[in-house]
Short mmCIF file of C-alpha atoms (C1' of nucleotides) in Angstrom, two decimals:
data_model
loop_
_atom_site.label_atom_id
_atom_site.label_comp_id
_atom_site.label_asym_id
_atom_site.label_seq_id
_atom_site.Cartn_x
_atom_site.Cartn_y
_atom_site.Cartn_z
CA MET A 1 18.71 18.88 -14.50
CA ALA A 2 19.70 15.71 -13.50
CA HIS A 3 18.96 15.91 -9.73
CA ALA A 4 15.29 16.78 -10.32
CA ARG A 5 15.17 14.04 -13.30
CA ILE A 6 16.53 11.66 -10.70
CA LEU A 7 13.81 12.52 -8.13
CA GLU A 8 10.93 12.60 -10.46
CA THR A 9 11.61 8.73 -11.60
CA SER A 10 12.45 7.64 -8.31
CA VAL A 11 8.66 8.72 -7.25
CA HIS A 12 7.36 5.73 -9.95
CA PHE A 13 9.67 3.58 -9.07
CA PHE A 14 9.64 3.35 -4.99
CA GLY A 15 6.21 4.04 -5.35
CA ARG A 16 5.47 1.08 -7.24
CA LEU A 17 8.35 -1.26 -6.09
CA GLY A 18 8.92 -0.07 -2.64
CA PHE A 19 12.32 0.74 -0.95
CA GLU A 20 13.67 -3.28 -1.30
CA GLY A 21 12.13 -3.71 -4.62
CA ALA A 22 13.15 -0.90 -6.42
CA SER A 23 16.74 -0.49 -7.87
CA THR A 24 19.19 2.15 -8.67
CA ARG A 25 20.53 0.59 -11.57
CA GLU A 26 16.68 0.83 -13.01
CA ILE A 27 15.89 4.37 -11.63
CA ALA A 28 19.44 5.50 -13.50
CA ARG A 29 18.59 3.90 -16.54
CA ALA A 30 15.17 5.53 -16.62
CA SER A 31 16.58 8.97 -15.68
CA ASP A 32 19.46 8.60 -18.16
CA VAL A 33 21.98 9.10 -16.12
CA ALA A 34 24.99 7.04 -14.51
CA MET A 35 24.11 4.78 -11.30
CA SER A 36 27.07 6.60 -9.74
CA SER A 37 25.18 9.87 -10.19
CA ILE A 38 22.68 9.12 -7.56
CA THR A 39 25.14 8.24 -5.21
CA TYR A 40 26.79 11.82 -6.03
CA HIS A 41 23.47 13.70 -5.73
CA PHE A 42 22.13 11.68 -2.82
CA GLY A 43 24.71 9.98 -1.22
CA GLY A 44 23.02 6.14 -2.51
CA LYS A 45 20.03 4.20 -2.59
CA GLU A 46 18.35 5.47 1.18
CA GLY A 47 19.77 9.18 0.50
CA LEU A 48 17.62 9.11 -2.61
CA TYR A 49 14.35 7.20 -0.56
CA LEU A 50 14.42 10.09 1.92
CA ALA A 51 14.78 12.82 -1.04
CA THR A 52 11.97 11.61 -2.75
CA ALA A 53 9.98 11.64 0.68
CA ASP A 54 10.70 15.13 0.55
CA HIS A 55 9.64 15.83 -3.02
CA ILE A 56 6.23 14.40 -2.81
CA ALA A 57 5.34 16.40 0.41
CA THR A 58 6.60 19.36 -1.38
CA GLN A 59 3.88 18.66 -4.02
CA ILE A 60 1.16 17.55 -1.82
CA ARG A 61 2.09 21.06 -0.05
CA GLU A 62 2.16 22.88 -3.01
CA ARG A 63 -1.03 21.58 -4.28
CA THR A 64 -3.08 21.58 -0.85
CA ALA A 65 -2.21 25.47 0.06
CA PRO A 66 -4.58 27.35 -1.87
CA LEU A 67 -7.42 25.45 -0.51
CA LEU A 68 -5.73 25.45 3.45
CA ASP A 69 -4.71 29.13 2.99
CA ARG A 70 -8.42 29.76 2.35
CA VAL A 71 -9.58 27.71 5.82
CA ALA A 72 -6.82 29.68 7.37
CA ALA A 73 -7.94 33.02 6.66
CA ALA A 74 -11.72 32.37 6.59
CA GLU A 75 -14.05 34.03 9.47
CA ILE A 76 -15.69 30.76 11.07
CA ASN A 77 -19.08 32.30 12.59
CA GLY A 78 -20.86 29.25 12.76
CA ARG A 79 -21.60 25.64 12.72
CA GLU A 80 -22.67 26.41 8.19
CA THR A 81 -19.54 28.13 7.38
CA ALA A 82 -17.15 25.38 8.89
CA ILE A 83 -19.39 22.66 7.15
CA GLU A 84 -19.25 24.59 4.11
CA LEU A 85 -15.42 24.81 4.41
CA LEU A 86 -15.18 21.03 5.09
CA LEU A 87 -16.47 19.93 2.38
CA ALA A 88 -14.44 22.08 -0.15
CA VAL A 89 -11.57 20.69 1.58
CA LEU A 90 -12.74 16.75 1.18
CA ASP A 91 -13.67 17.63 -2.34
CA GLY A 92 -10.23 18.77 -2.74
CA ILE A 93 -8.70 15.51 -1.25
CA ALA A 94 -11.30 13.48 -3.25
CA GLU A 95 -10.23 15.19 -6.43
CA MET A 96 -6.34 14.62 -5.61
CA MET A 97 -6.99 11.09 -4.89
CA LEU A 98 -8.78 10.71 -8.26
CA SER A 99 -6.02 12.53 -10.30
CA ALA A 100 -3.81 10.47 -12.16
CA GLU A 101 -0.53 12.41 -11.10
CA THR A 102 -1.09 11.16 -7.41
CA GLU A 103 -1.12 7.54 -8.28
CA TYR A 104 2.31 7.39 -7.51
CA TRP A 105 2.64 9.24 -4.40
CA ALA A 106 -0.07 7.64 -3.08
CA CYS A 107 1.79 4.52 -3.58
CA TYR A 108 4.48 5.48 -2.20
CA ILE A 109 2.58 6.72 1.01
CA ILE A 110 0.54 4.30 1.51
CA ARG A 111 3.55 2.17 1.86
CA GLU A 112 5.04 4.47 4.78
CA GLN A 113 1.92 3.73 6.47
CA GLN A 114 2.12 0.43 6.79
CA GLU A 115 6.05 0.04 7.71
CA PRO A 116 6.36 3.82 8.81
CA THR A 117 10.23 4.43 8.14
CA GLU A 118 12.27 7.95 8.64
CA ALA A 119 10.39 8.72 5.47
CA PHE A 120 6.95 8.73 7.07
CA GLU A 121 8.11 11.18 9.64
CA ARG A 122 9.17 13.60 6.50
CA LEU A 123 5.98 13.29 4.30
CA TYR A 124 3.88 13.60 7.95
CA GLN A 125 5.39 16.95 9.04
CA GLY A 126 6.10 18.20 5.38
CA ALA A 127 2.23 17.84 4.39
CA ILE A 128 -0.08 15.69 5.93
CA ARG A 129 -0.06 17.13 9.43
CA ARG A 130 -1.31 20.54 7.75
CA VAL A 131 -4.17 19.15 6.25
CA ALA A 132 -5.26 16.41 9.26
CA ASP A 133 -4.93 19.37 11.47
CA THR A 134 -7.07 21.90 9.43
CA LEU A 135 -10.24 18.40 9.03
CA ILE A 136 -9.84 18.11 12.93
CA ARG A 137 -10.26 22.06 13.42
CA LEU A 138 -12.97 22.14 11.11
CA VAL A 139 -14.58 19.19 12.34
CA ALA A 140 -14.68 20.71 15.82
CA MET A 141 -16.69 23.70 14.91
CA ALA A 142 -19.21 21.86 12.65
CA ARG A 143 -19.64 19.22 15.18
CA PRO A 144 -19.38 21.19 18.54
CA ASP A 145 -21.58 18.34 20.67
CA LEU A 146 -18.57 15.52 20.10
CA ASP A 147 -15.51 15.80 22.37
CA ASP A 148 -12.11 16.42 21.35
CA ARG A 149 -11.52 12.45 20.68
CA GLN A 150 -14.66 12.17 18.78
CA GLY A 151 -14.17 14.89 16.36
CA ARG A 152 -10.52 13.39 15.47
CA VAL A 153 -12.23 9.91 14.98
CA THR A 154 -14.76 11.39 12.77
CA ALA A 155 -12.50 13.98 10.79
CA ILE A 156 -10.26 10.35 10.07
CA MET A 157 -13.53 8.76 8.62
CA LEU A 158 -14.44 11.33 6.44
CA PHE A 159 -10.56 11.43 5.06
CA GLY A 160 -11.17 7.42 4.86
CA GLN A 161 -13.75 8.10 2.29
CA ALA A 162 -11.77 10.17 -0.15
CA MET A 163 -8.84 7.75 0.83
CA ILE A 164 -10.28 4.85 -0.21
CA LEU A 165 -10.65 6.17 -3.84
CA ARG A 166 -6.57 5.55 -3.99
CA SER A 167 -6.11 2.48 -1.52
CA SER A 168 -8.74 0.28 -2.81
CA ARG A 169 -8.88 2.11 -6.42
CA THR A 170 -9.16 -1.35 -8.35
CA THR A 171 -12.18 -2.64 -6.16
CA VAL A 172 -13.85 0.87 -6.60
CA CYS A 173 -13.59 0.18 -10.54
CA ARG A 174 -14.88 -3.60 -9.98
CA VAL A 175 -17.85 -2.24 -7.68
CA LEU A 176 -18.63 0.27 -10.64
CA GLY A 177 -18.45 -2.03 -13.68
CA THR A 178 -15.97 -0.46 -15.09
CA SER A 179 -11.89 -0.49 -15.82
CA ASP A 180 -10.96 3.11 -14.97
CA LEU A 181 -12.77 5.94 -13.83
CA ASP A 182 -14.15 8.36 -16.51
CA GLU A 183 -15.47 11.92 -15.84
CA ALA A 184 -19.30 10.68 -15.06
CA ASP A 185 -17.65 7.99 -12.23
CA GLN A 186 -15.47 10.76 -10.82
CA ALA A 187 -18.37 13.03 -10.64
CA LEU A 188 -20.45 10.41 -9.14
CA LEU A 189 -17.76 9.79 -6.60
CA ARG A 190 -17.44 13.05 -5.39
CA GLU A 191 -21.08 14.24 -5.31
CA ARG A 192 -21.76 11.03 -2.98
CA LEU A 193 -18.75 12.15 -0.69
CA ARG A 194 -20.29 15.47 -0.13
CA ALA A 195 -23.66 14.36 0.39
CA ASN A 196 -22.68 11.63 2.90
CA ALA A 197 -20.37 14.21 4.70
CA LEU A 198 -22.68 16.79 5.08
CA THR A 199 -25.22 14.33 6.30
CA VAL A 200 -22.73 13.46 9.33
CA LEU A 201 -21.73 16.88 9.76
CA SER A 202 -25.21 18.54 9.65
CA GLU A 203 -26.63 15.76 12.21
CA ALA A 204 -28.14 17.73 15.32
CA PRO A 205 -26.48 18.22 18.18
CA MET B 1 4.30 -29.37 6.99
CA ALA B 2 6.51 -27.44 4.76
CA HIS B 3 4.19 -26.12 2.35
CA ALA B 4 1.79 -24.17 5.08
CA ARG B 5 5.07 -23.09 6.90
CA ILE B 6 6.27 -21.51 3.64
CA LEU B 7 3.08 -19.83 2.96
CA GLU B 8 2.84 -18.42 6.10
CA THR B 9 6.03 -16.97 6.00
CA SER B 10 5.58 -15.39 2.25
CA VAL B 11 2.55 -13.77 3.50
CA HIS B 12 4.65 -11.46 5.86
CA PHE B 13 7.30 -11.36 3.51
CA PHE B 14 5.79 -10.48 0.46
CA GLY B 15 3.16 -8.09 2.42
CA ARG B 16 5.92 -6.29 3.86
CA LEU B 17 8.35 -6.14 0.67
CA GLY B 18 6.47 -6.76 -2.05
CA PHE B 19 7.00 -8.92 -5.00
CA GLU B 20 10.12 -7.73 -6.17
CA GLY B 21 11.58 -6.60 -2.80
CA ALA B 22 11.10 -9.96 -1.24
CA SER B 23 13.81 -12.59 -2.03
CA THR B 24 13.35 -16.55 -2.13
CA ARG B 25 15.94 -17.04 -0.24
CA GLU B 26 15.27 -15.07 2.69
CA ILE B 27 11.61 -16.76 2.63
CA ALA B 28 13.14 -20.12 2.75
CA ARG B 29 15.47 -19.10 5.36
CA ALA B 30 12.85 -17.68 7.71
CA SER B 31 10.84 -20.96 7.16
CA ASP B 32 14.08 -23.14 8.08
CA VAL B 33 13.56 -24.79 4.48
CA ALA B 34 16.29 -24.85 1.23
CA MET B 35 15.60 -22.57 -1.31
CA SER B 36 14.74 -25.22 -3.47
CA SER B 37 11.85 -26.19 -1.39
CA ILE B 38 9.71 -23.54 -3.19
CA THR B 39 10.26 -24.80 -6.63
CA TYR B 40 9.65 -27.97 -5.38
CA HIS B 41 6.26 -27.03 -3.74
CA PHE B 42 5.04 -23.74 -5.89
CA GLY B 43 7.37 -23.45 -9.34
CA GLY B 44 9.14 -20.52 -8.36
CA LYS B 45 8.70 -17.33 -7.22
CA GLU B 46 5.70 -16.22 -9.09
CA GLY B 47 4.06 -19.43 -8.17
CA LEU B 48 4.84 -18.97 -4.53
CA TYR B 49 3.51 -15.06 -4.76
CA LEU B 50 0.13 -16.42 -6.30
CA ALA B 51 -0.35 -19.38 -4.01
CA THR B 52 0.36 -16.43 -1.21
CA ALA B 53 -2.74 -14.79 -2.83
CA ASP B 54 -5.11 -17.86 -2.15
CA HIS B 55 -3.76 -18.56 1.26
CA ILE B 56 -4.79 -14.77 2.24
CA ALA B 57 -8.51 -15.44 0.54
CA THR B 58 -9.02 -18.35 2.06
CA GLN B 59 -8.37 -16.89 5.46
CA ILE B 60 -10.68 -13.39 4.68
CA ARG B 61 -13.46 -16.07 3.69
CA GLU B 62 -13.27 -18.11 6.80
CA ARG B 63 -13.05 -15.40 8.73
CA THR B 64 -15.75 -13.53 7.24
CA ALA B 65 -18.15 -16.25 6.32
CA PRO B 66 -20.07 -16.51 9.91
CA LEU B 67 -21.22 -12.79 9.36
CA LEU B 68 -22.05 -13.01 5.80
CA ASP B 69 -24.23 -16.37 6.25
CA ARG B 70 -25.99 -14.70 8.68
CA VAL B 71 -26.97 -11.89 6.27
CA ALA B 72 -27.63 -14.34 3.56
CA ALA B 73 -30.06 -16.27 5.43
CA ALA B 74 -31.50 -13.39 6.98
CA GLU B 75 -35.46 -12.25 6.10
CA ILE B 76 -35.04 -8.93 5.04
CA ASN B 77 -38.24 -6.72 5.43
CA GLY B 78 -37.72 -3.22 5.83
CA ARG B 79 -35.17 -0.93 6.06
CA GLU B 80 -34.26 -1.04 9.78
CA THR B 81 -33.38 -4.80 9.45
CA ALA B 82 -30.96 -3.80 6.59
CA ILE B 83 -29.58 -1.02 8.58
CA GLU B 84 -29.05 -3.17 11.26
CA LEU B 85 -27.30 -5.99 9.43
CA LEU B 86 -25.32 -3.63 7.39
CA LEU B 87 -23.81 -1.92 11.00
CA ALA B 88 -23.02 -5.29 11.90
CA VAL B 89 -21.06 -5.94 8.84
CA LEU B 90 -19.39 -2.86 8.86
CA ASP B 91 -18.60 -3.21 12.81
CA GLY B 92 -17.14 -6.86 11.62
CA ILE B 93 -14.63 -5.18 9.12
CA ALA B 94 -13.70 -2.84 11.17
CA GLU B 95 -12.71 -5.51 13.80
CA MET B 96 -10.80 -7.17 10.89
CA MET B 97 -8.92 -3.98 9.94
CA LEU B 98 -8.09 -3.20 13.74
CA SER B 99 -7.07 -7.10 13.99
CA ALA B 100 -3.28 -7.41 14.59
CA GLU B 101 -2.76 -10.53 12.42
CA THR B 102 -4.63 -8.57 9.26
CA GLU B 103 -1.88 -6.46 9.08
CA TYR B 104 0.26 -8.77 6.19
CA TRP B 105 -2.77 -9.50 4.54
CA ALA B 106 -3.79 -6.04 3.99
CA CYS B 107 -0.43 -5.08 2.70
CA TYR B 108 -0.38 -7.48 0.57
CA ILE B 109 -4.23 -6.43 -0.79
CA ILE B 110 -3.37 -2.78 -0.68
CA ARG B 111 -0.19 -3.25 -3.03
CA GLU B 112 -2.30 -5.65 -5.48
CA GLN B 113 -4.70 -2.25 -5.51
CA GLN B 114 -2.41 -0.02 -6.29
CA GLU B 115 -0.89 -2.35 -9.40
CA PRO B 116 -3.25 -5.31 -10.04
CA THR B 117 -1.72 -8.59 -11.19
CA GLU B 118 -3.44 -11.76 -11.18
CA ALA B 119 -2.99 -11.81 -7.87
CA PHE B 120 -5.53 -9.50 -7.26
CA GLU B 121 -8.05 -11.48 -9.37
CA ARG B 122 -7.72 -14.71 -6.90
CA LEU B 123 -8.24 -12.16 -3.87
CA TYR B 124 -11.36 -10.54 -5.40
CA GLN B 125 -12.58 -13.61 -6.77
CA GLY B 126 -11.99 -15.65 -3.33
CA ALA B 127 -12.72 -12.94 -0.89
CA ILE B 128 -13.40 -9.28 -1.76
CA ARG B 129 -16.38 -10.04 -4.02
CA ARG B 130 -18.65 -11.70 -1.56
CA VAL B 131 -17.94 -8.44 1.09
CA ALA B 132 -18.90 -6.00 -1.98
CA ASP B 133 -21.76 -7.61 -3.18
CA THR B 134 -23.17 -8.02 0.81
CA LEU B 135 -22.59 -4.60 1.36
CA ILE B 136 -23.99 -3.00 -2.01
CA ARG B 137 -27.23 -5.72 -1.10
CA LEU B 138 -27.80 -4.11 2.18
CA VAL B 139 -27.22 -0.92 0.79
CA ALA B 140 -29.83 -1.04 -1.53
CA MET B 141 -32.40 -2.20 0.95
CA ALA B 142 -31.12 0.54 3.37
CA ARG B 143 -31.31 3.37 1.27
CA PRO B 144 -33.92 2.71 -1.52
CA ASP B 145 -33.94 6.43 -2.38
CA LEU B 146 -30.38 5.81 -4.32
CA ASP B 147 -29.72 4.87 -7.55
CA ASP B 148 -27.79 1.35 -8.20
CA ARG B 149 -24.53 3.48 -8.92
CA GLN B 150 -25.37 6.02 -5.93
CA GLY B 151 -26.13 2.56 -3.73
CA ARG B 152 -23.13 1.02 -4.62
CA VAL B 153 -20.74 4.26 -3.87
CA THR B 154 -22.28 4.86 -0.77
CA ALA B 155 -20.96 1.42 0.03
CA ILE B 156 -17.80 1.98 -1.03
CA MET B 157 -17.71 5.20 1.16
CA LEU B 158 -18.78 3.26 4.14
CA PHE B 159 -16.33 0.71 3.70
CA GLY B 160 -13.95 3.11 3.15
CA GLN B 161 -14.21 4.27 6.83
CA ALA B 162 -13.20 1.17 8.10
CA MET B 163 -10.38 0.64 5.23
CA ILE B 164 -8.56 3.50 6.59
CA LEU B 165 -7.84 1.94 9.43
CA ARG B 166 -5.48 -0.27 7.92
CA SER B 167 -4.36 1.61 5.10
CA SER B 168 -3.96 5.01 6.95
CA ARG B 169 -2.64 3.30 10.20
CA THR B 170 0.25 5.41 11.02
CA THR B 171 -1.69 8.23 10.77
CA VAL B 172 -4.76 6.99 12.42
CA CYS B 173 -2.48 7.05 15.76
CA ARG B 174 -0.39 10.09 14.98
CA VAL B 175 -3.98 12.27 15.24
CA LEU B 176 -5.05 10.08 18.05
CA GLY B 177 -1.84 11.27 19.38
CA THR B 178 -0.61 7.36 20.25
CA SER B 179 1.77 4.96 19.04
CA ASP B 180 -0.78 2.04 18.80
CA LEU B 181 -4.48 1.53 19.32
CA ASP B 182 -5.46 0.53 22.38
CA GLU B 183 -8.81 -1.11 23.91
CA ALA B 184 -10.08 2.30 24.25
CA ASP B 185 -8.97 3.65 20.85
CA GLN B 186 -10.02 0.93 19.46
CA ALA B 187 -13.77 1.14 20.29
CA LEU B 188 -13.96 4.44 20.07
CA LEU B 189 -13.13 4.05 16.21
CA ARG B 190 -15.51 1.56 15.59
CA GLU B 191 -18.42 3.45 17.70
CA ARG B 192 -17.80 6.61 15.52
CA LEU B 193 -17.70 3.96 12.30
CA ARG B 194 -21.35 2.86 13.73
CA ALA B 195 -22.59 6.40 14.55
CA ASN B 196 -21.48 7.95 11.18
CA ALA B 197 -22.75 4.97 9.04
CA LEU B 198 -26.04 5.23 10.80
CA THR B 199 -26.71 8.55 10.25
CA VAL B 200 -25.58 7.95 6.28
CA LEU B 201 -28.05 5.07 6.17
CA SER B 202 -31.15 6.46 8.17
CA GLU B 203 -31.03 9.85 5.80
CA ALA B 204 -34.95 10.28 4.52
CA PRO B 205 -35.93 9.32 1.26
"C1'" DG C 1 29.13 16.95 -12.24
"C1'" DT C 2 28.87 13.11 -14.86
"C1'" DC C 3 31.03 9.03 -16.65
"C1'" DT C 4 33.32 4.09 -17.13
"C1'" DA C 5 35.55 0.23 -14.73
"C1'" DT C 6 35.35 -2.56 -10.99
"C1'" DA C 7 34.48 -5.04 -6.25
"C1'" DC C 8 31.56 -7.54 -3.87
"C1'" DT C 9 26.99 -9.32 -2.06
"C1'" DA C 10 22.54 -11.49 -3.11
"C1'" DC C 11 19.56 -12.71 -6.27
"C1'" DG C 12 16.04 -16.63 -8.65
"C1'" DA C 13 16.95 -21.38 -10.93
"C1'" DT C 14 18.28 -25.52 -11.52
"C1'" DA C 15 20.46 -30.31 -11.20
"C1'" DG C 16 21.73 -33.93 -8.86
"C1'" DA C 17 22.50 -36.85 -4.23
"C1'" DC C 18 20.08 -39.28 -0.46
"C1'" DG D 1 10.38 -34.45 -0.36
"C1'" DT D 2 14.15 -31.94 1.03
"C1'" DC D 3 18.99 -31.54 0.63
"C1'" DT D 4 23.72 -29.26 -0.89
"C1'" DA D 5 26.41 -27.07 -4.67
"C1'" DT D 6 26.55 -23.97 -8.67
"C1'" DC D 7 25.83 -21.14 -12.58
"C1'" DG D 8 24.62 -16.75 -14.52
"C1'" DT D 9 22.56 -12.09 -13.72
"C1'" DA D 10 21.62 -8.04 -11.36
"C1'" DG D 11 22.13 -5.79 -7.05
"C1'" DT D 12 24.94 -1.47 -3.97
"C1'" DA D 13 28.88 0.82 -3.46
"C1'" DT D 14 32.85 3.06 -4.46
"C1'" DA D 15 37.24 4.59 -6.73
"C1'" DG D 16 39.38 7.20 -10.37
"C1'" DA D 17 39.52 9.26 -15.30
"C1'" DC D 18 37.30 13.01 -17.75
#
DNA sequence: GTCTATACTACGATAGAC
DNA sequence: GTCTATCGTAGTATAGAC
C-alpha cells in the first residue's frame, strides 16, 4: 500500500532534513510513487508532516506499551517496588534510545522540541505524555521526601540520562573513542544509567 | 560589518531550519545585504554553514573559558575538591542550556549530532572537546572507584541531565505545567541537578 | 488510486556595473 | 565590498487522463 510506504519514507526525510529541508518530490521518488499521490493521500506537504507525527507516536506507543502496562497493573507497596519498576522503565527507554530504528523518530521529535508545531501536540498526547506521567508517578513513590515539583524535575533528570544517548550520540561516541556503539558499549551505558538512577532514587529521605 | 551580521543571522536560520531548509536568499534579506555578498564573504552556502559552526564554537569557548580555566588552574587534592568543581561546571552548563541566547546554537549542534558533517568536527574541536575532557577528568578524581570507561559514561550521564534542558525543552515545560521556564523554575532545575550530581559523585567507593 | 503534464514560485550561483 | 540582473534547477500544487 502506497499510503504506508510514503509514511515510512517521510519519517526518514522529515527526520533527517526537517519540514523545510525535506521535499515532497524526493519523498515521492524514494517511495516509488508520483508526487501527486502525496496530495491525494495526505492533502499536501503539511498534511504528510502531521501524519508522520501520528505514525511516530503510534510506533512509540506500541513499543512502550508492554512496559508501561506492567507498571500500571503492578501493586506498588513500598519504595523498593517503585524503584525496581522505575529502573526497568528507564532501561527500556535507554534501550529504545540506543536502538537503530529510533534514529529518525528521535530526529523528528528533537526538532519539534526546539520549535514545536501542531506536530508536537500529536507526539505529546499520542506517546510522550504517558511515558512522562509514568516516570513522575514512580519517582513520587520512590522519593516521598521530594515535593511534587522536585519529583517532576527528578523524573526529567533521570530521563535526560537516557535521552543524551540520542541527542548527543556523536559526542557519546567520541568520548568512548568509537565510531558507533557496539554491544559492550551499550551494556556499559545502560549499566551506568541504572547505577546512577539507583543511587539517586535510594537517597535516604 | 556585513560579515559579522550575516554570521549572526545564519546561526538563527541554520539552527531553526537546518542546512537544506535555510535559504541564502532569506539569510541575505534578514541581514540586509545582497545575496551575492554571501558568495563574496563565504564562497557560497556551504562555506557560510561551516563559518557558522566556527562562530558558534567561538562563542561557546568564550562563554565556558572562565569556568574551565578555573578548573585547569585549581590544585585538586581530594575527592571533595573535585566534586565541588564538578558541581560548579555542571551548574555553569545548566545555566547555559537555560539561557535564551543559546537556543539557536543548541539547535545547530543537535542537528549536527544527529547527522554529523564537517561542521561537527569544527564544533567538537573548537568547543565541545574541552568541556568533555574537563568533565571526564573531574569525574575520574571524584569517583576513583570507577574505571576509565565507567568514568567517561558517568560524565556523559551527568552532562545529559543538563542537556535535557535544551534537547527536550518543550517536554520539560509541559511536565512543569508552564509555557516557559521562569526564574523559580530555573532555580529548581539547577538545584535538583546539583543534588543528583552530588549524590552520584559522593557514592562511597 | 495512480499517473503525466503543467503553472508558478523560490532556490543557489554567477557575471558584471559601480 | 556591495549591488542588480539573469540562468538553470528544483520546489509545491493542481488539473485531468486512465
